[in-house]
Amino acid sequence: MIDRTEIERLVPHAGAMCLLDAVTSWGPTSITCVSRAPTAAHPLARDGMVPTIVAAEYAAQATAVHGALLEPRERPPAGLLASLVDVHLSGASLPPLPLGIEATMQSRSSTGCLYTFVVSADSEQVASGRLMVAL
């Protein structure tokens, strides 16, 4: 398992903006992460709630960690969330439960990666879709 301290070393997100707490498994094409329950103190909360679309940021951070694990370097290439496609959201806000984040790489080139993702809480899917990261 990879803990939060190591995650912060691998990606540019730090402090409250590092949304992942641990990597529970990873391999050549996928990564699974966990995060504590979102609260009103969450950096992306609005009116005390975290909008469900923020699940895409959890997934994007998981892909950033995955990329850094695949290509260990002093400084991994910078990535930018370029697009979200076929996003399905359950509810207006994330539930106050720990989150599971799964991302699976569909393709990769020198200019970017395409991943599918699922974010769940208590075994219930709260968000899914595809995201493209431009490098």
Coordinates of C-alpha atoms in Angstrom, one line a residue:
M1 CA 0.0 0.0 0.0
I2 CA 1.2 3.5 -0.8
D3 CA 0.3 6.1 1.8
R4 CA -0.6 9.8 1.5
T5 CA 2.9 11.0 2.2
E6 CA 4.2 9.0 -0.8
I7 CA 1.3 10.2 -2.9
E8 CA 2.2 13.8 -2.2
R9 CA 5.7 13.1 -3.2
L10 CA 4.6 11.6 -6.5
V11 CA 2.1 14.3 -7.7
P12 CA 1.9 18.1 -7.5
H13 CA -1.2 18.0 -5.3
A14 CA -0.4 18.7 -1.6
G15 CA -2.1 19.5 1.6
A16 CA -5.9 19.7 1.5
M17 CA -5.8 19.5 -2.4
C18 CA -4.3 16.0 -2.3
L19 CA -7.6 14.1 -2.2
L20 CA -6.2 10.6 -2.0
D21 CA -5.2 8.9 1.2
A22 CA -3.8 5.6 -0.1
V23 CA -3.2 3.5 -3.2
T24 CA -4.4 0.0 -2.4
S25 CA -3.4 -1.7 -5.6
W26 CA -1.9 -0.8 -9.0
G27 CA -0.5 -2.5 -12.1
P28 CA 0.4 -1.7 -15.7
T29 CA -3.1 -0.5 -16.6
S30 CA -5.0 0.2 -13.5
I31 CA -4.9 1.8 -10.0
T32 CA -7.2 1.6 -7.0
C33 CA -7.2 4.3 -4.3
V34 CA -9.1 5.3 -1.2
S35 CA -9.9 8.6 0.3
R36 CA -11.5 9.6 3.6
A37 CA -15.1 10.8 3.7
P38 CA -15.5 14.3 2.2
T39 CA -16.6 16.9 4.8
A40 CA -17.6 20.5 4.9
A41 CA -13.9 21.4 5.3
H42 CA -13.1 19.8 1.9
P43 CA -11.2 22.3 -0.3
L44 CA -13.9 21.9 -3.1
A45 CA -16.9 22.0 -0.8
R46 CA -19.7 24.5 -1.6
D47 CA -22.3 25.4 1.1
G48 CA -20.9 22.5 3.2
M49 CA -21.3 19.9 0.5
V50 CA -18.9 18.4 -2.1
P51 CA -20.5 18.4 -5.5
T52 CA -20.5 14.9 -7.1
I53 CA -18.6 16.2 -10.2
V54 CA -15.6 16.5 -7.8
A55 CA -15.4 12.7 -8.1
A56 CA -13.7 13.4 -11.5
E57 CA -10.9 15.2 -9.6
Y58 CA -10.4 12.2 -7.4
A59 CA -10.1 10.1 -10.5
A60 CA -7.7 12.5 -12.2
Q61 CA -5.5 12.5 -9.2
A62 CA -5.5 8.7 -9.2
T63 CA -4.4 8.8 -12.9
A64 CA -1.6 11.2 -11.9
V65 CA -0.4 8.8 -9.3
H66 CA -0.6 5.9 -11.7
G67 CA 1.5 7.8 -14.3
A68 CA 4.1 8.6 -11.7
L69 CA 4.3 5.0 -10.6
L70 CA 4.6 3.8 -14.2
E71 CA 7.4 6.2 -15.0
P72 CA 9.3 6.9 -11.8
R73 CA 11.4 10.0 -12.2
E74 CA 12.6 13.0 -10.2
R75 CA 9.9 15.1 -11.9
P76 CA 7.1 13.3 -13.8
P77 CA 5.7 15.0 -16.9
A78 CA 3.1 17.6 -16.2
G79 CA -0.5 16.4 -17.0
L80 CA -3.6 18.4 -17.5
L81 CA -7.2 17.0 -17.3
A82 CA -8.2 17.7 -21.0
S83 CA -11.6 16.2 -21.2
L84 CA -14.4 14.3 -19.4
V85 CA -16.7 12.1 -21.5
D86 CA -19.7 9.8 -20.7
V87 CA -19.8 11.0 -17.1
H88 CA -22.5 9.6 -14.9
L89 CA -23.2 11.1 -11.5
S90 CA -25.4 9.7 -8.7
G91 CA -26.8 12.6 -6.7
A92 CA -25.9 16.2 -6.3
S93 CA -23.2 15.7 -3.7
L94 CA -20.7 13.1 -2.6
P95 CA -21.9 11.1 0.4
P96 CA -20.1 11.6 3.7
L97 CA -18.5 8.1 3.4
P98 CA -14.9 7.0 2.5
L99 CA -14.5 6.8 -1.2
G100 CA -13.0 4.1 -3.4
I101 CA -11.4 5.3 -6.7
E102 CA -10.7 2.9 -9.6
A103 CA -9.1 4.1 -12.8
T104 CA -8.2 1.9 -15.8
M105 CA -6.0 3.0 -18.6
Q106 CA -7.5 2.5 -22.1
S107 CA -4.7 4.0 -24.1
R108 CA -1.5 5.9 -23.7
S109 CA 0.8 7.9 -26.0
S110 CA 3.6 10.4 -25.6
T111 CA 0.9 13.2 -25.7
G112 CA -1.6 11.8 -23.2
C113 CA -3.7 9.0 -21.7
L114 CA -7.3 7.9 -21.7
Y115 CA -8.8 6.3 -18.6
T116 CA -12.1 5.0 -17.5
F117 CA -13.0 5.6 -13.9
V118 CA -15.5 4.6 -11.2
V119 CA -15.8 6.3 -7.8
S120 CA -17.8 4.5 -5.2
A121 CA -18.9 4.9 -1.6
D122 CA -19.9 1.9 0.6
S123 CA -19.9 -0.3 -2.6
E124 CA -22.3 2.1 -4.4
Q125 CA -21.2 3.8 -7.5
V126 CA -21.4 7.6 -7.2
A127 CA -19.6 8.6 -10.4
S128 CA -18.1 7.0 -13.5
G129 CA -16.9 8.1 -16.9
R130 CA -13.8 8.5 -19.1
L131 CA -11.1 11.2 -18.8
M132 CA -8.3 12.2 -21.0
V133 CA -5.0 13.6 -19.6
A134 CA -2.9 15.6 -21.9
L135 CA 0.9 15.5 -21.2

